[in-house]
Short mmCIF file of C-alpha atoms and ligand atoms in Angstrom, two decimals:
data_model
loop_
_atom_site.label_atom_id
_atom_site.label_comp_id
_atom_site.label_asym_id
_atom_site.label_seq_id
_atom_site.Cartn_x
_atom_site.Cartn_y
_atom_site.Cartn_z
CA MET O 1 0.00 0.00 0.00
CA ASN O 2 1.15 3.49 -0.79
CA LYS O 3 2.51 5.46 2.17
CA LYS O 4 0.28 8.42 1.34
CA ILE O 5 -2.85 6.27 1.30
CA ILE O 6 -1.92 4.74 4.65
CA TYR O 7 -1.46 8.17 6.23
CA LEU O 8 -4.69 9.38 4.65
CA ILE O 9 -6.60 6.45 6.09
CA ILE O 10 -4.97 6.92 9.48
CA SER O 11 -5.86 10.60 9.61
CA LEU O 12 -9.39 9.87 8.41
CA MET O 13 -9.88 7.21 11.04
CA SER O 14 -8.36 9.39 13.75
CA PHE O 15 -10.62 12.23 12.75
CA ALA O 16 -13.69 9.97 12.80
CA LEU O 17 -12.66 8.55 16.16
CA ILE O 18 -12.10 11.96 17.73
CA SER O 19 -15.40 13.24 16.36
CA LEU O 20 -17.18 10.19 17.73
CA MET O 21 -15.62 10.79 21.09
CA VAL O 22 -16.59 14.44 21.07
CA ILE O 23 -20.18 13.53 20.16
CA GLN O 24 -20.22 10.91 22.88
CA VAL O 25 -18.99 13.39 25.47
CA TYR O 26 -21.59 15.87 24.28
CA TRP O 27 -24.38 13.31 24.65
CA ILE O 28 -23.25 12.21 28.06
CA LYS O 29 -23.13 15.83 29.17
CA ASN O 30 -26.64 16.37 27.84
CA THR O 31 -27.96 13.31 29.60
CA LEU O 32 -26.29 14.48 32.78
CA MET O 33 -28.06 17.81 32.45
CA VAL O 34 -31.41 16.10 31.95
CA LYS O 35 -30.78 13.90 34.99
CA GLN O 36 -29.87 17.01 36.95
CA ALA O 37 -33.09 18.75 35.93
CA ILE O 38 -35.07 15.70 37.01
CA PHE O 39 -33.19 15.66 40.29
CA ILE O 40 -33.97 19.32 40.94
CA ARG O 41 -37.62 18.75 40.13
CA ASP O 42 -37.83 15.75 42.47
CA VAL O 43 -36.11 17.65 45.27
CA ASP O 44 -38.46 20.62 44.73
CA ALA O 45 -41.49 18.38 44.98
CA ALA O 46 -40.22 16.54 48.04
CA VAL O 47 -39.24 19.71 49.90
CA THR O 48 -42.48 21.48 49.01
CA ASN O 49 -44.36 18.56 50.53
CA THR O 50 -42.18 18.86 53.62
CA VAL O 51 -42.77 22.59 53.91
CA TYR O 52 -46.53 22.10 53.76
CA ALA O 53 -46.41 19.30 56.27
CA LEU O 54 -44.42 21.57 58.60
CA GLU O 55 -46.95 24.33 58.21
CA ARG O 56 -49.86 22.00 58.98
CA ILE O 57 -48.15 20.76 62.09
CA ASP O 58 -47.33 24.34 63.17
CA ARG O 59 -50.90 25.46 62.63
CA ALA O 60 -52.27 22.66 64.71
CA LEU O 61 -49.92 23.60 67.52
CA THR O 62 -50.70 27.37 67.37
CA TYR O 63 -54.38 26.66 67.28
CA THR O 64 -54.29 24.99 70.66
CA LYS O 65 -52.13 27.79 72.07
CA GLN O 66 -54.46 30.45 70.68
CA LYS O 67 -57.44 28.87 72.26
CA GLU O 68 -55.80 29.02 75.65
CA LEU O 69 -54.85 32.69 75.28
CA LEU O 70 -58.28 33.57 73.97
CA SER O 71 -60.05 32.29 76.98
CA GLN O 72 -57.67 34.17 79.28
CA ASN O 73 -58.08 37.45 77.38
CA LYS O 74 -61.83 37.17 77.19
CA LEU O 75 -61.97 37.09 80.94
CA LEU O 76 -60.01 40.32 81.11
CA LEU O 77 -62.11 41.96 78.41
CA ASN O 78 -65.44 41.32 80.05
CA ASN O 79 -64.68 43.53 83.00
CA SER O 80 -63.05 46.39 81.11
CA ALA O 81 -65.21 47.59 78.22
CA ASP O 82 -68.60 48.32 76.79
CA THR O 83 -70.37 46.02 74.36
CA LEU O 84 -69.29 47.69 71.09
CA LYS O 85 -65.68 47.68 72.17
CA GLN O 86 -66.09 44.15 73.34
CA SER O 87 -67.34 42.88 70.01
CA LEU O 88 -64.64 44.76 68.02
CA ILE O 89 -61.83 43.76 70.28
CA SER O 90 -63.06 40.22 70.45
CA ASN O 91 -62.84 40.10 66.64
CA LEU O 92 -59.37 41.51 66.85
CA LEU O 93 -58.49 38.93 69.42
CA ASN O 94 -59.59 36.18 67.13
CA PHE O 95 -56.96 37.37 64.76
CA SER O 96 -54.31 38.15 67.28
CA PRO O 97 -54.96 36.46 70.57
CA ASN O 98 -52.15 37.79 72.70
CA ILE O 99 -53.07 41.44 72.44
CA ASN O 100 -52.68 43.38 75.60
CA ILE O 101 -56.22 44.51 76.33
CA ASN O 102 -55.08 47.02 78.91
CA ASP O 103 -52.93 48.78 76.29
CA ILE O 104 -55.96 49.28 74.09
CA ASN O 105 -58.14 50.42 76.91
CA ASN O 106 -55.66 52.93 78.21
CA SER O 107 -54.94 54.55 74.87
CA GLY O 108 -58.51 55.08 73.95
CA PHE O 109 -60.28 53.20 71.26
CA SER O 110 -59.94 54.07 67.60
CA SER O 111 -59.85 52.12 64.36
CA GLN O 112 -56.33 53.41 63.64
CA ARG O 113 -55.23 52.14 67.00
CA ILE O 114 -56.72 48.73 66.31
CA ILE O 115 -54.77 48.42 63.04
CA GLU O 116 -51.54 49.58 64.69
CA ASN O 117 -52.04 47.08 67.42
CA LEU O 118 -52.85 44.41 64.96
CA PHE O 119 -49.44 44.84 63.29
CA SER O 120 -47.38 45.31 66.40
CA GLN O 121 -49.01 42.37 68.07
CA SER O 122 -48.70 40.12 65.10
CA LYS O 123 -44.96 40.84 65.17
CA LYS O 124 -44.78 39.80 68.76
CA LEU O 125 -46.71 36.73 67.85
CA ASN O 126 -44.03 35.74 65.40
CA VAL O 127 -41.93 33.69 67.77
CA PHE O 128 -38.49 32.47 66.72
CA VAL O 129 -38.58 29.74 64.11
CA GLU O 130 -36.36 27.45 66.15
CA ASN O 131 -39.10 27.44 68.81
CA ARG O 132 -41.72 26.45 66.28
CA ILE O 133 -39.95 23.52 64.60
CA SER O 134 -37.04 21.24 65.40
CA THR O 135 -34.24 19.77 63.30
CA GLN O 136 -35.48 16.27 64.05
CA LEU O 137 -38.94 17.12 62.77
CA ILE O 138 -37.63 18.55 59.50
CA ASP O 139 -35.23 15.65 59.10
CA SER O 140 -37.84 12.96 59.59
CA LEU O 141 -40.20 14.68 57.12
CA LEU O 142 -37.47 15.15 54.54
CA GLN O 143 -36.32 11.58 54.97
CA ARG O 144 -39.79 10.29 54.30
CA GLU O 145 -40.21 12.45 51.20
CA PHE O 146 -36.77 11.67 49.78
CA ARG O 147 -37.27 7.97 50.23
CA ALA O 148 -40.58 8.17 48.40
CA ALA O 149 -38.91 10.12 45.57
CA ASN O 150 -35.99 7.68 45.41
CA ILE O 151 -33.43 10.36 46.24
CA ASN O 152 -30.98 8.31 48.21
CA THR O 153 -27.96 10.51 48.61
CA LYS O 154 -26.64 12.27 51.67
CA TYR O 155 -28.24 15.66 52.33
CA GLU O 156 -27.69 18.59 54.62
CA PHE O 157 -30.26 21.22 55.51
CA GLY O 158 -30.44 24.40 57.50
CA VAL O 159 -32.99 27.11 58.34
CA TYR O 160 -31.97 30.63 57.48
CA ASN O 161 -33.44 33.60 59.27
CA PRO O 162 -33.16 36.76 57.14
CA SER O 163 -33.64 39.30 59.96
CA ARG O 164 -30.86 37.76 62.03
CA ASN O 165 -28.96 36.90 58.82
CA LYS O 166 -27.80 33.49 59.96
CA LEU O 167 -28.55 29.81 59.92
CA VAL O 168 -30.57 29.19 63.03
CA LEU O 169 -30.98 25.44 62.57
CA GLN O 170 -28.62 22.98 60.89
CA LYS O 171 -28.66 19.23 60.46
CA SER O 172 -24.97 18.48 61.04
CA GLY O 173 -23.45 21.96 60.83
CA LYS O 174 -20.74 20.72 58.49
CA TYR O 175 -21.53 22.74 55.39
CA PRO O 176 -22.72 26.22 56.41
CA LYS O 177 -21.11 27.99 53.43
CA ALA O 178 -22.42 25.49 50.90
CA LEU O 179 -25.88 25.78 52.44
CA LEU O 180 -25.94 29.56 52.22
CA SER O 181 -25.00 29.49 48.55
CA SER O 182 -27.20 26.52 47.67
CA ARG O 183 -29.77 26.76 44.92
CA PHE O 184 -32.23 24.69 46.95
CA ARG O 185 -34.04 27.24 49.14
CA TYR O 186 -37.70 27.20 50.12
CA PHE O 187 -39.75 29.61 52.23
CA LEU O 188 -41.00 28.15 55.46
CA PHE O 189 -44.54 28.88 56.61
CA PRO O 190 -45.74 30.48 53.40
CA GLY O 191 -49.05 31.10 55.15
CA ASP O 192 -47.55 33.75 57.49
CA ILE O 193 -48.58 37.08 56.06
CA PHE O 194 -46.86 39.56 58.24
CA SER O 195 -43.48 38.11 58.89
CA GLN O 196 -40.30 37.94 56.88
CA HIS O 197 -39.98 34.36 55.75
CA ASP O 198 -37.37 31.99 57.07
CA SER O 199 -36.00 29.68 54.43
CA LEU O 200 -35.23 26.02 54.45
CA MET O 201 -31.95 25.48 52.61
CA LEU O 202 -30.69 22.17 51.30
CA TYR O 203 -27.34 20.99 50.08
CA PHE O 204 -26.32 17.61 48.62
CA PRO O 205 -22.59 17.04 49.16
CA TYR O 206 -22.48 14.09 46.74
CA GLU O 207 -24.88 15.43 44.13
CA GLN O 208 -22.52 14.95 41.15
CA GLN O 209 -21.58 11.42 42.16
CA PHE O 210 -25.22 10.56 42.70
CA LEU O 211 -26.12 11.78 39.22
CA ILE O 212 -23.17 9.99 37.66
CA THR O 213 -23.99 6.68 39.31
CA ARG O 214 -27.39 6.94 37.73
CA LEU O 215 -25.57 7.13 34.37
CA TRP O 216 -23.06 4.35 34.91
CA VAL O 217 -24.50 1.89 32.39
CA LEU O 218 -24.31 4.51 29.68
CA LEU O 219 -20.81 5.53 30.75
CA PHE O 220 -19.62 1.97 30.89
CA ILE O 221 -20.93 1.09 27.44
CA SER O 222 -19.43 4.24 25.90
CA PHE O 223 -16.11 3.60 27.55
CA PHE O 224 -16.08 -0.01 26.41
CA LEU O 225 -16.99 0.81 22.81
CA ILE O 226 -14.45 3.59 22.51
CA SER O 227 -11.69 1.45 24.00
CA ALA O 228 -12.59 -1.37 21.62
CA ILE O 229 -12.37 0.98 18.65
CA ILE O 230 -9.07 2.50 19.81
CA PHE O 231 -7.60 -0.93 20.44
CA SER O 232 -8.63 -2.33 17.04
CA PHE O 233 -7.49 0.82 15.32
CA THR O 234 -4.00 0.81 16.85
CA TYR O 235 -3.71 -2.91 16.23
CA VAL O 236 -4.58 -2.57 12.56
CA VAL O 237 -2.27 0.42 12.11
CA SER O 238 0.66 -1.27 13.82
CA THR O 239 0.10 -4.41 11.74
CA VAL O 240 0.09 -2.39 8.55
CA PHE O 241 3.35 -0.73 9.55
CA ARG O 242 4.92 -4.00 10.59
CA GLN O 243 3.97 -5.64 7.33
CA LYS O 244 5.33 -2.67 5.47
CA LYS O 245 8.64 -2.93 7.34
CA VAL O 246 8.82 -6.65 6.69
CA SER O 247 8.17 -6.20 3.01
CA GLU O 248 10.76 -3.43 2.84
CA MET O 249 13.27 -5.67 4.58
CA ARG O 250 12.49 -8.49 2.14
CA ASN O 251 12.99 -6.14 -0.78
CA ASP O 252 16.29 -4.96 0.66
CA PHE O 253 17.35 -8.54 1.13
CA ILE O 254 16.51 -9.50 -2.41
CA ASN O 255 18.27 -6.42 -3.78
CA ASN O 256 21.31 -7.16 -1.70
CA MET O 257 21.32 -10.79 -2.68
CA THR O 258 21.08 -10.10 -6.40
CA HIS O 259 23.84 -7.56 -6.05
CA GLU O 260 26.06 -9.95 -4.09
CA PHE O 261 25.46 -12.77 -6.52
CA LYS O 262 25.94 -10.59 -9.57
CA THR O 263 29.61 -9.75 -8.90
CA PRO O 264 30.96 -13.34 -8.78
CA ILE O 265 28.68 -14.38 -11.62
CA SER O 266 29.96 -11.63 -13.87
CA THR O 267 33.57 -12.30 -12.81
CA ILE O 268 33.15 -15.96 -13.66
CA SER O 269 31.56 -15.20 -17.00
CA LEU O 270 34.37 -12.75 -17.84
CA ALA O 271 36.94 -15.39 -16.93
CA CYS O 272 35.14 -17.94 -19.08
CA GLU O 273 35.07 -15.49 -21.97
CA ALA O 274 38.79 -14.90 -21.63
CA LEU O 275 39.47 -18.61 -21.50
CA SER O 276 37.46 -19.31 -24.62
CA ASP O 277 38.85 -16.31 -26.50
CA LYS O 278 41.01 -17.69 -29.26
CA ASP O 279 42.92 -14.43 -29.74
CA ILE O 280 44.43 -14.49 -26.28
CA VAL O 281 47.70 -16.31 -25.99
CA LYS O 282 47.35 -18.80 -23.17
CA THR O 283 50.36 -19.59 -21.05
CA ASN O 284 50.29 -22.11 -18.20
CA GLY O 285 50.15 -19.33 -15.65
CA PHE O 286 47.20 -17.81 -17.48
CA TYR O 287 45.05 -20.92 -17.07
CA GLU O 288 46.03 -21.30 -13.47
CA SER O 289 45.21 -17.76 -12.50
CA TYR O 290 41.87 -17.78 -14.34
CA ILE O 291 40.82 -21.11 -12.90
CA LYS O 292 41.78 -19.81 -9.47
CA VAL O 293 39.57 -16.76 -9.96
CA ILE O 294 36.68 -18.96 -11.10
CA SER O 295 37.00 -21.36 -8.21
CA GLU O 296 37.32 -18.51 -5.70
CA GLU O 297 34.25 -16.79 -7.02
CA ASN O 298 32.47 -20.10 -7.10
CA GLY O 299 33.40 -20.60 -3.46
CA ARG O 300 31.94 -17.20 -2.63
CA LEU O 301 28.73 -18.07 -4.45
CA SER O 302 28.29 -21.37 -2.70
CA GLY O 303 29.17 -19.72 0.63
CA MET O 304 26.40 -17.19 0.15
CA ALA O 305 23.93 -19.81 -1.00
CA GLU O 306 24.83 -21.85 2.06
CA LYS O 307 24.29 -18.84 4.36
CA ILE O 308 20.83 -18.24 2.97
CA LEU O 309 19.89 -21.90 3.07
CA GLN O 310 21.14 -22.14 6.62
CA SER O 311 19.06 -19.21 7.71
CA ALA O 312 16.00 -20.76 6.09
CA ARG O 313 16.76 -23.95 7.99
CA PHE O 314 17.05 -21.94 11.22
CA GLN O 315 13.68 -20.49 10.68
CA LYS O 316 12.25 -23.97 10.75
CA GLY O 317 14.21 -24.69 13.93
CA GLU O 318 16.40 -27.34 12.31
CA ILE O 319 19.78 -26.92 13.94
CA ILE O 320 21.59 -29.88 15.31
CA LEU O 321 24.61 -29.07 17.43
CA LYS O 322 27.58 -31.39 17.42
CA MET O 323 29.00 -30.93 20.89
CA GLU O 324 32.71 -31.35 21.52
CA ASN O 325 35.35 -29.83 23.75
CA ILE O 326 36.70 -26.69 22.17
CA ASN O 327 39.15 -24.07 23.32
CA ILE O 328 37.64 -20.62 23.03
CA HIS O 329 41.01 -18.88 22.99
CA GLU O 330 42.06 -21.04 20.06
CA ALA O 331 38.83 -20.33 18.23
CA LEU O 332 39.31 -16.59 18.80
CA ASN O 333 42.90 -16.67 17.61
CA ASP O 334 41.85 -18.61 14.49
CA ALA O 335 39.25 -16.01 13.62
CA ILE O 336 41.72 -13.19 14.30
CA SER O 337 44.29 -14.68 11.95
CA LYS O 338 41.63 -14.92 9.25
CA ILE O 339 40.56 -11.30 9.47
CA ASN O 340 43.82 -9.67 10.49
CA LEU O 341 44.92 -8.99 6.92
CA GLN O 342 41.76 -6.99 6.17
CA ILE O 343 42.16 -4.98 9.37
CA GLU O 344 45.78 -4.21 8.69
CA LYS O 345 44.91 -3.11 5.17
CA LYS O 346 42.61 -0.47 6.68
CA GLY O 347 45.41 0.60 9.02
CA GLY O 348 43.71 -0.99 12.01
CA VAL O 349 44.83 -3.24 14.81
CA ILE O 350 43.40 -5.99 17.02
CA HIS O 351 44.25 -5.97 20.74
CA THR O 352 43.68 -9.10 22.77
CA ASP O 353 43.25 -9.40 26.47
CA LEU O 354 42.50 -13.07 27.02
CA ASN O 355 42.18 -13.47 30.78
CA ALA O 356 39.86 -16.44 31.14
CA THR O 357 41.43 -19.18 33.27
CA HIS O 358 39.20 -21.97 32.09
CA THR O 359 38.99 -21.90 28.30
CA ILE O 360 37.64 -25.31 27.33
CA ILE O 361 33.92 -25.44 26.78
CA GLN O 362 31.51 -27.94 25.36
CA ALA O 363 30.14 -26.52 22.13
CA ASP O 364 29.69 -26.96 18.40
CA ARG O 365 33.04 -26.07 16.83
CA VAL O 366 31.71 -24.96 13.43
CA HIS O 367 28.95 -22.73 14.78
CA ILE O 368 31.14 -21.16 17.48
CA THR O 369 33.83 -20.37 14.92
CA ASN O 370 31.13 -18.89 12.69
CA ILE O 371 29.72 -16.61 15.36
CA ILE O 372 33.16 -15.30 16.35
CA PHE O 373 33.93 -14.60 12.73
CA ASN O 374 30.54 -12.90 12.23
CA LEU O 375 31.14 -10.56 15.14
CA LEU O 376 34.68 -9.75 14.01
CA ASP O 377 33.49 -9.26 10.46
CA ASN O 378 30.84 -6.80 11.64
CA ALA O 379 33.37 -4.93 13.79
CA ASN O 380 35.51 -4.52 10.68
CA LYS O 381 32.65 -3.80 8.25
CA TYR O 382 30.97 -1.14 10.37
CA THR O 383 34.15 0.80 11.09
CA PRO O 384 34.74 3.08 8.11
CA TRP O 385 38.05 4.34 9.54
CA ALA O 386 41.06 2.46 10.94
CA PRO O 387 39.53 -0.22 13.15
CA ILE O 388 40.84 -0.65 16.67
CA ILE O 389 39.33 -3.87 17.92
CA HIS O 390 39.63 -5.13 21.49
CA ILE O 391 39.00 -8.78 22.21
CA SER O 392 38.87 -9.89 25.82
CA THR O 393 37.79 -12.95 27.75
CA LYS O 394 37.17 -13.74 31.38
CA THR O 395 35.78 -16.53 33.48
CA ILE O 396 32.41 -15.80 35.04
CA GLY O 397 30.84 -18.39 37.31
CA GLN O 398 30.39 -21.59 35.36
CA GLY O 399 31.18 -20.10 31.97
CA ILE O 400 33.28 -17.85 29.84
CA LEU O 401 32.53 -14.34 28.63
CA PHE O 402 34.16 -12.93 25.53
CA THR O 403 33.79 -9.37 24.33
CA ILE O 404 34.48 -7.91 20.92
CA LYS O 405 34.68 -4.14 21.00
CA ASP O 406 35.17 -1.80 18.07
CA ASN O 407 35.48 1.93 17.43
CA GLY O 408 33.00 1.91 14.56
CA VAL O 409 29.82 3.75 13.65
CA GLY O 410 27.91 2.45 16.65
CA ILE O 411 24.21 1.58 16.89
CA SER O 412 21.51 3.89 18.23
CA LYS O 413 19.44 2.81 21.26
CA SER O 414 16.33 2.16 19.19
CA ASN O 415 18.22 -0.01 16.72
CA GLN O 416 20.08 -1.98 19.39
CA LYS O 417 17.02 -4.10 20.07
CA ARG O 418 16.40 -4.76 16.42
CA VAL O 419 19.81 -5.69 15.01
CA PHE O 420 19.30 -9.25 16.26
CA GLU O 421 16.16 -9.60 14.16
CA LYS O 422 16.40 -11.59 10.99
CA LEU O 423 17.02 -9.45 7.87
CA TYR O 424 17.22 -6.28 9.91
CA ARG O 425 19.92 -3.85 8.90
CA VAL O 426 20.29 -0.38 10.37
CA PRO O 427 18.82 1.97 7.74
CA THR O 428 21.52 4.09 6.10
CA GLY O 429 19.38 6.05 3.69
CA ASN O 430 20.44 5.61 0.13
CA ILE O 431 24.06 4.76 0.84
CA HIS O 432 24.64 1.04 0.46
CA ASN O 433 28.38 0.84 0.78
CA VAL O 434 28.47 -2.02 3.30
CA LYS O 435 27.24 -5.33 1.96
CA GLY O 436 25.27 -7.79 3.97
CA PHE O 437 21.99 -9.64 4.31
CA GLY O 438 21.10 -8.80 7.88
CA LEU O 439 21.35 -12.46 8.82
CA GLY O 440 24.60 -12.50 10.81
CA LEU O 441 23.48 -11.29 14.23
CA SER O 442 20.23 -13.26 14.20
CA TYR O 443 22.36 -16.36 13.51
CA VAL O 444 24.78 -15.44 16.31
CA LYS O 445 21.95 -14.97 18.78
CA THR O 446 20.27 -18.26 17.84
CA ILE O 447 23.50 -20.21 18.23
CA VAL O 448 24.40 -18.54 21.54
CA GLU O 449 20.96 -19.28 22.94
CA LYS O 450 21.10 -22.86 21.71
CA HIS O 451 24.21 -23.20 23.88
CA ASN O 452 22.27 -21.75 26.84
CA GLY O 453 24.39 -18.62 26.56
CA LYS O 454 23.59 -14.96 26.35
CA ILE O 455 24.58 -12.11 24.05
CA THR O 456 24.51 -8.47 25.07
CA LEU O 457 25.24 -5.29 23.20
CA GLU O 458 26.50 -1.93 24.36
CA SER O 459 26.89 0.77 21.81
CA GLU O 460 27.00 4.47 21.26
CA LEU O 461 26.58 6.19 17.91
CA LYS O 462 29.89 7.21 16.28
CA LYS O 463 31.86 5.85 19.28
CA GLY O 464 31.66 2.11 18.68
CA SER O 465 29.96 -1.09 19.74
CA SER O 466 30.76 -3.89 22.10
CA PHE O 467 29.21 -7.35 21.79
CA SER O 468 29.61 -9.68 24.77
CA VAL O 469 28.86 -13.40 24.57
CA TYR O 470 28.54 -15.62 27.59
CA LEU O 471 28.82 -19.38 27.07
CA PRO O 472 28.54 -21.94 29.87
CA PHE O 473 31.30 -24.57 30.16
CA ASN O 474 28.84 -27.41 29.93
CA THR O 475 25.72 -27.00 27.93
CA ILE O 476 22.81 -29.22 28.73
CA LEU O 477 21.11 -29.26 25.38
CA LYS O 478 17.44 -28.57 25.37
CA GLN O 479 15.55 -31.18 23.45
CA ALA O 480 13.70 -29.42 20.68
N1 LIG T 1 29.88 -3.75 15.16
C1 LIG T 1 28.86 -3.05 14.63
N2 LIG T 1 28.88 -1.71 14.58
C2 LIG T 1 27.85 -1.03 14.06
N3 LIG T 1 26.74 -1.60 13.56
C3 LIG T 1 26.65 -2.94 13.58
C4 LIG T 1 27.71 -3.73 14.10
N4 LIG T 1 27.33 -5.03 13.98
C5 LIG T 1 26.12 -5.02 13.39
N5 LIG T 1 25.69 -3.78 13.14
C6 LIG T 1 24.42 -3.39 12.54
O1 LIG T 1 23.52 -4.46 12.69
C7 LIG T 1 22.98 -4.85 11.46
C8 LIG T 1 22.77 -6.34 11.44
O2 LIG T 1 23.99 -7.02 11.46
P1 LIG T 1 24.11 -8.45 10.79
O3 LIG T 1 22.96 -9.25 11.29
O4 LIG T 1 25.46 -8.97 11.01
O5 LIG T 1 23.83 -8.16 9.26
P2 LIG T 1 24.79 -7.64 8.11
O6 LIG T 1 26.18 -7.54 8.66
O7 LIG T 1 24.66 -8.69 7.06
O8 LIG T 1 24.23 -6.35 7.71
C9 LIG T 1 23.99 -4.38 10.43
O9 LIG T 1 23.37 -4.11 9.21
C10 LIG T 1 24.53 -3.12 11.07
O10 LIG T 1 23.71 -2.04 10.74
MG1 LIG T 2 27.09 -9.21 9.68
#
């Protein structure tokens, strides 16, 4: 797939996903608002019921008190006034039973006076709200109403008196500030005409949580669906990228292979041409040198074919190790003597520091020689300047550790994990000056692990790399 199309699809999908999420959030918010409106309505209804119940109870109580006062006052009245006054004042008393009859009598009787008295007396009548109702009474009424309305969240209430400008009653007293600024406020005793109304204030400390728990099914489903989409989306995208990488690596491999095969093939065909050319005078030396070239190139070809075949075999897990006692120091020295010429040609040098005391291990001679050579070959190949290679060994526990360190181009942190993957080569842009198939390190790692060993890599870009291989003295082969 084209890179542009992939990015287009990714941005389209991301856009769709983000829009979906935004819409989802919008809907959830809307639903929350609706739930909140319903909650406010239910609370209003429940508290209104409570307020009326309180008023009914209060009226019943005042009625009994009034009756008592009335009978007392009537006694007083009978001995202090004429009949007209009596009937008027008795009417007034019905309205306001605790009028001081003596006051009226002493000040003379006039309609204006009656009205004045009416107001002043009714103010006196208005006893403090905390004496009319109790917290327990309000609480039990509210509890009953809330239960009926299915409002089962913690609540706090208080009674606010405007003339004293304070909360005169409170349920727990924990949230005075929240109560005073609460939107739930209701006038108490709406039937009182002459007094300033006290208000019943309510506050729900866990209102938001209560509303959200009512939405949890919706929230859960949305969350689940969105996570499912995000998961599938990232999975698909990462698969596409992985496949793309793999196919790129395959292409690289094939390009490399053709290139590598082409050189010996064309050398051989040139040599053949020369041999069959009748115009060239052939001396004995001529034949020898040309046949040598052909056989060398042929050797290279079969070596490469073998490498590729071997790696294919590895993939299927078909490696059989032939265990024997080998001397690691000898194997290292062998490999060094093979590569030394190339290093010296580049003006480089190999330092050895072979300190291991126990150097004989049980291992497969061919494979161990191969991995040492692979590591040395890499150290040489990936050092564009004069290579300075350090080789050291030491005994660690029940095994030997050898390290091959170079001063080459180094490997970045992100690539360090990947160089052991099959076919992986550190991308170098369009410069392909170092040949290879990306098979070496994956082979090394497989062989080391087959021997129950371990390979580690330390590297810094432009400074160099250091590969350390640990191999146990005695390998107990795992049965595949
Ligand atoms: N000593 C080293 N210094 C820097 N880079 C290295 C070194 N050894 C390996 N690499 C990087 O790791 C990649 C994989 O190595 P390898 O599997 O041996 O494949 P190849 O040598 O055929 O490219 C190489 O292409 C190279 O980019
Ligand atoms: Mg290599």
